[in-house]
Tab-separated table of C-alpha atoms and ligand atoms in Angstrom:
chain	number	residue	atom	x	y	z
A	1	MET	CA	76.929	75.614	97.969
A	2	LYS	CA	75.539	78.407	95.843
A	3	LEU	CA	77.913	80.891	95.273
A	4	ASN	CA	77.731	83.892	94.641
A	5	PHE	CA	79.998	84.441	91.570
A	6	ASP	CA	81.430	82.295	88.626
A	7	VAL	CA	84.525	85.123	88.683
A	8	ILE	CA	85.100	87.559	90.612
A	9	ILE	CA	87.579	90.495	89.069
A	10	ILE	CA	89.762	92.521	91.531
A	11	GLY	CA	90.214	96.224	89.856
A	12	ALA	CA	88.605	98.182	87.423
A	13	GLY	CA	91.560	99.698	85.352
A	14	ALA	CA	93.072	98.697	81.474
A	15	ALA	CA	93.241	95.128	82.599
A	16	GLY	CA	90.570	94.586	84.838
A	17	MET	CA	87.891	95.983	82.449
A	18	SER	CA	89.336	93.888	79.391
A	19	ALA	CA	89.105	90.515	81.177
A	20	ALA	CA	85.382	91.865	82.227
A	21	ILE	CA	85.032	92.365	78.420
A	22	TYR	CA	86.394	88.871	77.563
A	23	LEU	CA	84.588	87.060	80.283
A	24	LYS	CA	81.432	88.462	79.473
A	25	ARG	CA	81.766	87.126	75.765
A	26	PHE	CA	81.244	83.658	77.140
A	27	ASN	CA	77.997	84.739	79.302
A	28	VAL	CA	79.633	83.728	82.127
A	29	ASN	CA	78.554	84.929	85.526
A	30	PHE	CA	80.634	87.820	87.336
A	31	VAL	CA	81.282	90.229	88.224
A	32	MET	CA	83.948	93.604	88.980
A	33	ILE	CA	84.810	95.533	92.186
A	34	GLU	CA	86.679	98.320	92.426
A	35	ASN	CA	87.340	101.053	95.644
A	36	ASN	CA	88.386	104.194	92.979
A	37	ALA	CA	87.196	105.518	89.705
A	38	PRO	CA	87.349	103.130	87.033
A	39	GLY	CA	89.980	103.050	84.715
A	40	GLY	CA	93.115	103.035	88.048
A	41	GLN	CA	96.806	104.185	86.078
A	42	ILE	CA	94.687	105.381	82.710
A	43	ASN	CA	93.193	108.225	84.887
A	44	ARG	CA	96.418	109.951	86.557
A	45	THR	CA	98.156	110.230	82.701
A	46	ALA	CA	97.699	112.863	81.375
A	47	LYS	CA	98.210	111.781	77.529
A	48	VAL	CA	98.353	108.814	76.122
A	49	GLU	CA	100.220	108.758	72.328
A	50	ASN	CA	101.070	104.976	72.564
A	51	TYR	CA	97.912	102.471	72.603
A	52	PRO	CA	96.812	101.871	68.746
A	53	GLY	CA	94.104	102.552	67.255
A	54	ALA	CA	93.554	106.420	69.732
A	55	ASP	CA	95.996	107.756	68.409
A	56	ILE	CA	96.266	110.902	71.187
A	57	ILE	CA	94.443	110.702	73.932
A	58	GLY	CA	93.946	111.938	77.719
A	59	GLY	CA	94.431	109.301	80.430
A	60	PRO	CA	90.420	110.335	81.734
A	61	GLU	CA	89.100	109.717	77.954
A	62	LEU	CA	90.465	106.738	77.143
A	63	ALA	CA	89.193	105.263	80.561
A	64	MET	CA	85.548	106.309	80.464
A	65	LYS	CA	86.190	104.833	76.392
A	66	ILE	CA	86.531	101.115	77.982
A	67	PHE	CA	84.139	101.917	80.672
A	68	GLN	CA	81.220	102.514	78.874
A	69	GLN	CA	82.496	99.645	76.560
A	70	THR	CA	81.560	97.161	79.913
A	71	GLN	CA	78.692	98.992	80.538
A	72	ASN	CA	76.912	99.013	77.337
A	73	LEU	CA	77.947	95.221	77.534
A	74	GLY	CA	75.347	95.243	80.590
A	75	ILE	CA	79.014	94.628	82.901
A	76	GLU	CA	78.400	94.244	86.511
A	77	TYR	CA	80.121	97.072	88.119
A	78	ARG	CA	80.505	97.726	92.295
A	79	TYR	CA	81.988	99.205	94.814
A	80	GLY	CA	83.888	97.915	96.935
A	81	ASP	CA	87.243	98.276	98.712
A	82	VAL	CA	88.599	94.502	99.430
A	83	TYR	CA	91.069	93.928	102.029
A	84	GLU	CA	90.460	89.897	102.785
A	85	VAL	CA	90.556	87.172	100.257
A	86	LYS	CA	90.620	83.329	101.390
A	87	LYS	CA	90.269	79.438	99.952
A	88	GLU	CA	87.569	77.209	101.374
A	89	ASP	CA	87.142	74.220	100.509
A	90	ASP	CA	86.464	74.638	96.681
A	91	HIS	CA	85.948	78.353	96.993
A	92	PHE	CA	87.020	81.668	97.384
A	93	ILE	CA	85.166	84.298	100.031
A	94	VAL	CA	85.755	88.395	99.384
A	95	LYS	CA	85.538	90.315	101.938
A	96	THR	CA	84.713	94.062	101.044
A	97	ASP	CA	84.148	96.834	103.408
A	98	VAL	CA	80.293	96.664	102.259
A	99	GLU	CA	80.513	92.981	101.794
A	100	GLU	CA	81.274	89.539	101.603
A	101	LEU	CA	81.128	87.388	98.461
A	102	THR	CA	81.992	83.666	97.162
A	103	CYS	CA	83.080	82.441	93.888
A	104	LYS	CA	84.577	79.614	91.956
A	105	ALA	CA	87.879	81.897	90.140
A	106	ILE	CA	89.446	85.218	91.341
A	107	ILE	CA	90.945	87.689	88.788
A	108	ILE	CA	93.467	90.105	90.671
A	109	ALA	CA	93.733	93.555	88.691
A	110	THR	CA	94.195	95.559	91.467
A	111	GLY	CA	97.267	97.335	89.846
A	112	ARG	CA	100.573	99.919	91.447
A	113	ARG	CA	99.953	103.324	93.820
A	114	SER	CA	102.525	105.520	93.754
A	115	LYS	CA	106.199	104.968	95.652
A	116	TYR	CA	106.888	107.733	98.341
A	117	LEU	CA	110.127	108.924	98.840
A	118	GLY	CA	110.449	109.335	102.576
A	119	VAL	CA	112.002	112.297	102.978
A	120	GLU	CA	111.546	115.149	105.299
A	121	ASN	CA	107.990	116.711	105.833
A	122	GLU	CA	106.544	114.678	102.332
A	123	THR	CA	103.783	113.091	104.538
A	124	LYS	CA	103.160	116.863	105.889
A	125	LEU	CA	102.782	118.475	102.834
A	126	ALA	CA	100.643	115.933	100.102
A	127	GLY	CA	97.616	118.449	98.977
A	128	LYS	CA	99.688	120.917	100.133
A	129	GLY	CA	101.924	121.531	97.028
A	130	ILE	CA	102.834	118.150	96.819
A	131	SER	CA	101.655	115.426	94.409
A	132	TRP	CA	101.254	112.623	92.811
A	133	CYS	CA	99.105	113.309	90.618
A	134	ALA	CA	100.615	116.468	87.673
A	135	LEU	CA	96.977	115.671	85.673
A	136	CYS	CA	94.575	116.495	88.840
A	137	ASP	CA	96.750	119.005	90.999
A	138	GLY	CA	98.719	120.997	88.189
A	139	PRO	CA	96.097	123.188	86.892
A	140	PHE	CA	96.263	124.430	90.868
A	141	PHE	CA	100.228	125.353	89.720
A	142	LYS	CA	98.741	127.800	86.606
A	143	GLU	CA	101.715	130.199	85.880
A	144	ARG	CA	103.903	128.635	89.067
A	145	GLU	CA	107.635	126.996	89.657
A	146	VAL	CA	106.900	123.197	90.209
A	147	VAL	CA	109.221	120.684	90.317
A	148	VAL	CA	109.088	117.202	88.934
A	149	ILE	CA	110.918	113.860	90.377
A	150	GLY	CA	111.646	110.966	88.569
A	151	GLY	CA	113.542	109.901	85.037
A	152	GLY	CA	111.164	106.951	84.067
A	153	ASN	CA	108.379	107.374	81.509
A	154	SER	CA	106.148	109.805	84.011
A	155	ALA	CA	108.114	111.542	85.431
A	156	LEU	CA	109.268	112.629	81.756
A	157	GLU	CA	105.930	112.672	80.734
A	158	GLU	CA	103.514	114.884	83.182
A	159	GLY	CA	106.427	117.071	83.226
A	160	LEU	CA	105.906	117.770	79.876
A	161	TYR	CA	102.301	118.258	80.783
A	162	LEU	CA	102.644	120.827	83.447
A	163	ALA	CA	105.613	122.348	81.318
A	164	GLU	CA	101.880	123.184	78.880
A	165	ILE	CA	100.212	125.132	82.357
A	166	CYS	CA	102.929	126.211	84.529
A	167	LYS	CA	106.000	129.472	84.332
A	168	LYS	CA	109.001	126.084	85.010
A	169	VAL	CA	109.407	123.252	85.441
A	170	THR	CA	112.408	121.920	87.192
A	171	ILE	CA	113.184	118.097	86.822
A	172	ILE	CA	114.958	116.672	89.362
A	173	HIS	CA	117.289	113.021	89.018
A	174	ARG	CA	119.253	111.139	90.798
A	175	ARG	CA	121.679	109.812	87.925
A	176	ASP	CA	123.154	111.795	84.852
A	177	THR	CA	120.830	109.669	82.388
A	178	PHE	CA	116.934	108.951	82.042
A	179	ARG	CA	115.502	105.632	81.920
A	180	ALA	CA	112.725	107.162	79.211
A	181	ASP	CA	112.430	106.186	75.746
A	182	LYS	CA	113.848	108.744	74.122
A	183	VAL	CA	110.810	110.808	72.064
A	184	ALA	CA	109.771	112.340	76.356
A	185	GLN	CA	113.674	112.747	76.754
A	186	ASP	CA	114.228	114.555	73.227
A	187	LYS	CA	111.065	116.281	74.225
A	188	VAL	CA	111.953	117.593	77.588
A	189	LEU	CA	115.738	118.446	76.795
A	190	ASN	CA	114.618	120.723	74.454
A	191	HIS	CA	111.611	121.920	76.356
A	192	PRO	CA	112.106	125.873	76.729
A	193	LYS	CA	110.352	125.945	80.468
A	194	ILE	CA	111.876	122.583	82.046
A	195	GLU	CA	115.314	122.988	83.108
A	196	ILE	CA	117.006	119.827	84.404
A	197	MET	CA	118.460	118.404	88.148
A	198	PHE	CA	120.804	115.403	86.736
A	199	ASN	CA	122.516	113.655	90.189
A	200	SER	CA	120.568	115.408	92.394
A	201	GLU	CA	118.274	113.512	95.047
A	202	VAL	CA	115.452	115.807	97.042
A	203	ILE	CA	116.717	115.203	100.636
A	204	ARG	CA	113.743	117.706	102.513
A	205	PHE	CA	110.861	119.684	101.089
A	206	ASN	CA	110.625	122.761	102.692
A	207	GLU	CA	107.030	124.892	103.445
A	208	LYS	CA	106.365	129.062	104.657
A	209	ASN	CA	101.830	128.977	105.489
A	210	GLU	CA	101.839	125.231	105.532
A	211	ARG	CA	101.907	124.915	102.280
A	212	LEU	CA	105.587	123.592	100.050
A	213	ASN	CA	107.957	126.482	99.356
A	214	SER	CA	110.663	125.420	98.588
A	215	VAL	CA	112.752	122.017	98.014
A	216	THR	CA	116.173	121.292	99.786
A	217	ILE	CA	118.650	119.054	96.997
A	218	LYS	CA	121.388	117.283	97.516
A	219	ASP	CA	124.460	117.300	94.165
A	220	ASN	CA	125.103	112.867	94.359
A	221	LYS	CA	128.738	113.524	93.672
A	222	THR	CA	129.817	116.842	94.759
A	223	ASP	CA	127.699	116.971	98.231
A	224	GLU	CA	126.820	120.393	97.481
A	225	GLU	CA	122.947	121.730	98.781
A	226	THR	CA	120.562	123.972	96.851
A	227	ILE	CA	117.632	125.769	97.687
A	228	ILE	CA	114.601	125.031	94.362
A	229	PRO	CA	111.664	127.510	94.737
A	230	CYS	CA	108.767	125.897	93.862
A	231	GLU	CA	104.695	125.663	94.879
A	232	GLY	CA	103.887	122.533	93.799
A	233	ALA	CA	105.916	119.081	93.667
A	234	PHE	CA	104.960	116.348	91.892
A	235	ILE	CA	106.641	113.084	92.602
A	236	TYR	CA	106.889	110.364	90.049
A	237	ILE	CA	109.498	107.394	91.471
A	238	GLY	CA	107.340	104.559	90.593
A	239	PHE	CA	104.606	102.912	91.203
A	240	GLY	CA	104.449	99.200	94.063
A	241	PRO	CA	101.167	96.311	93.294
A	242	MET	CA	98.715	96.465	95.674
A	243	THR	CA	98.714	92.758	96.797
A	244	ASP	CA	97.837	93.341	100.632
A	245	MET	CA	94.922	90.856	99.695
A	246	VAL	CA	96.157	87.777	98.223
A	247	LYS	CA	99.671	87.806	100.820
A	248	PRO	CA	98.779	84.909	102.857
A	249	PHE	CA	98.867	83.201	99.099
A	250	ASN	CA	102.370	83.320	99.085
A	251	VAL	CA	102.436	84.209	95.452
A	252	THR	CA	104.138	87.252	95.655
A	253	ASP	CA	107.948	87.997	95.011
A	254	GLU	CA	109.677	89.978	97.164
A	255	GLN	CA	108.050	93.194	96.215
A	256	GLY	CA	104.727	92.226	96.954
A	257	TYR	CA	104.317	91.966	92.737
A	258	ILE	CA	102.058	87.965	91.552
A	259	ILE	CA	103.815	85.562	89.621
A	260	VAL	CA	101.790	84.392	87.160
A	261	ASP	CA	102.629	82.433	84.306
A	262	GLU	CA	102.241	83.223	80.317
A	263	ASN	CA	98.250	82.661	81.170
A	264	GLN	CA	98.135	84.566	83.973
A	265	ARG	CA	97.672	81.823	86.738
A	266	THR	CA	99.634	81.638	89.595
A	267	LYS	CA	100.400	78.663	91.252
A	268	VAL	CA	97.096	78.270	93.087
A	269	PRO	CA	94.286	76.916	91.106
A	270	TYR	CA	91.762	79.626	90.326
A	271	LEU	CA	93.150	82.484	91.336
A	272	TYR	CA	94.379	84.495	88.589
A	273	ALA	CA	96.082	88.536	88.250
A	274	CYS	CA	97.111	90.790	84.849
A	275	GLY	CA	98.086	94.153	84.563
A	276	ASP	CA	100.565	95.922	86.326
A	277	VAL	CA	100.041	94.060	89.416
A	278	THR	CA	102.570	91.303	88.264
A	279	LYS	CA	105.945	90.844	87.890
A	280	LYS	CA	106.687	91.309	84.190
A	281	GLU	CA	109.334	93.603	81.563
A	282	LEU	CA	106.652	95.472	80.177
A	283	TYR	CA	104.318	97.754	81.906
A	284	GLN	CA	102.131	99.489	79.418
A	285	ILE	CA	98.425	99.787	78.764
A	286	VAL	CA	99.129	97.430	75.560
A	287	THR	CA	99.556	94.674	77.872
A	288	ALA	CA	97.535	95.274	80.740
A	289	THR	CA	94.289	95.047	78.780
A	290	ALA	CA	96.699	91.480	76.564
A	291	GLU	CA	97.161	89.667	79.819
A	292	GLY	CA	93.200	90.717	80.825
A	293	ALA	CA	91.662	88.857	78.348
A	294	LYS	CA	94.463	85.819	78.646
A	295	ALA	CA	93.256	85.767	82.378
A	296	ALA	CA	89.935	85.358	81.698
A	297	MET	CA	90.224	83.132	79.090
A	298	ALA	CA	92.721	81.095	81.644
A	299	ALA	CA	89.142	81.747	84.339
A	300	ILE	CA	86.858	80.406	81.921
A	301	LYS	CA	88.661	77.239	80.207
A	302	ASP	CA	89.663	76.495	83.835
A	303	ILE	CA	86.084	76.524	85.222
A	304	SER	CA	84.312	74.556	82.652
A	305	LYS	CA	86.657	72.038	83.503
B	401	LIG	P1	110.026	104.051	86.439
B	401	LIG	O1	110.225	104.050	84.643
B	401	LIG	O2	110.713	102.603	87.589
B	401	LIG	O3	111.706	104.686	86.677
B	401	LIG	C1	110.999	105.566	87.594
B	401	LIG	C2	111.931	106.463	88.276
B	401	LIG	O4	112.326	107.306	89.472
B	401	LIG	C3	113.680	106.442	87.870
B	401	LIG	O5	114.074	107.021	86.496
B	401	LIG	C4	114.563	106.013	89.124
B	401	LIG	O6	115.646	106.807	88.914
B	401	LIG	C5	113.394	107.134	90.381
B	401	LIG	N1	113.914	106.949	91.132
B	401	LIG	C6	112.868	105.441	91.466
B	401	LIG	N2	113.018	105.778	93.652
B	401	LIG	C7	114.068	107.193	93.868
B	401	LIG	C8	113.674	107.719	94.753
B	401	LIG	N3	113.858	106.465	95.699
B	401	LIG	N4	114.815	108.751	94.152
B	401	LIG	C9	114.972	109.027	93.977
B	401	LIG	N5	114.133	108.840	92.191
B	401	LIG	C10	113.918	107.456	91.926
B	401	LIG	O7	108.433	104.394	86.617
B	401	LIG	P2	107.932	105.195	85.562
B	401	LIG	O8	108.246	106.499	85.359
B	401	LIG	O9	106.432	105.367	86.128
B	401	LIG	O10	107.291	104.288	84.576
B	401	LIG	C11	106.429	102.985	85.360
B	401	LIG	C12	106.431	101.880	84.074
B	401	LIG	O11	105.318	102.551	83.666
B	401	LIG	C13	107.655	101.922	82.959
B	401	LIG	O12	108.147	100.488	83.114
B	401	LIG	C14	107.124	102.735	81.753
B	401	LIG	O13	107.867	102.670	80.982
B	401	LIG	C15	105.540	102.722	81.853
B	401	LIG	N6	105.315	104.148	81.447
B	401	LIG	C16	105.020	103.730	79.850
B	401	LIG	C17	104.531	105.308	79.509
B	401	LIG	C18	104.585	104.710	77.877
B	401	LIG	O14	104.655	104.607	77.213
B	401	LIG	N7	103.701	106.587	77.295
B	401	LIG	C19	104.126	106.349	80.473
B	401	LIG	C20	104.123	105.991	82.184
B	401	LIG	C21	104.622	105.013	82.026
B	401	LIG	P3	116.760	105.372	87.994
B	401	LIG	O15	116.316	105.422	87.132
B	401	LIG	O16	117.383	106.197	88.457
B	401	LIG	O17	116.405	104.198	89.033
């Protein structure tokens, strides 16, 4: 049977595009499939300050630079929303909303999507004041008051970005210490436009004329409730992996992250994963790109056997 490709890369974020660059150098017949703009989570990051060689760069700009590099190399990039991956005999079948493709090996680089809090009115007011992307929606709240929920690097760094645009930013965090690194913490703690509510949980988003106009928070030490007026709320409480399409292969942990070995191989032969979709310690652009390269090299080695 003639297969469409040797390798299919699912996802064109930092990991997927890096895998593509490495596959191309070995003349592999492959395609990169993506259901969104190339760049993945980098597109939702205002500033990247820790990617070697790039100094301080806007997320979308870095994403575009990597994508441009893939296009300069002549890498094939296709739109497609992959909903099923199957193994049949010695090949895989990849089904997208536009086509069905076959290949010898697959590299999963689908990344993660933002988590929801699961509180009252969150879904109803999504896009009506509630957002998961400061870079995309922050400019709508120029000189307005907004809240940011979360205590990790994303919450603090995107909070700092919002403080450049908005009148006031209140960071709401459920504990009394941040998870983010010290540099981000120091910047936030010393910022004149940022207020911090520790030990606080959002219990409800409140609306006026079908738009967000405040959040109700509860102090989890005293149970005291407070209403914070705000027109925007940015939720940064972490991400969950996008691995529905590989569930039948039983390669994920209980949270859905794909388990790989040190060379990005899953326990299923010819199935690899890299970047934020995998179970690991460090979720960074620099680790995603390195893992993309390793997944590509493992696939090249295996298919040439
Ligand atoms: P994260 O590090 O997992 O932090 C999530 C934050 O949300 C934590 O503070 C957590 O609180 C809070 N949270 C989780 N579930 C919650 C809930 N149901 N209600 C209220 N709060 C909740 O996620 P992230 O900040 O998106 O970062 C993800 C990964 O990317 C991390 O490894 C991070 O280091 C990395 N990252 C790095 C950079 C950078 O290096 N410049 C930038 C962005 C992200 P607790 O602390 O109490 O658990």
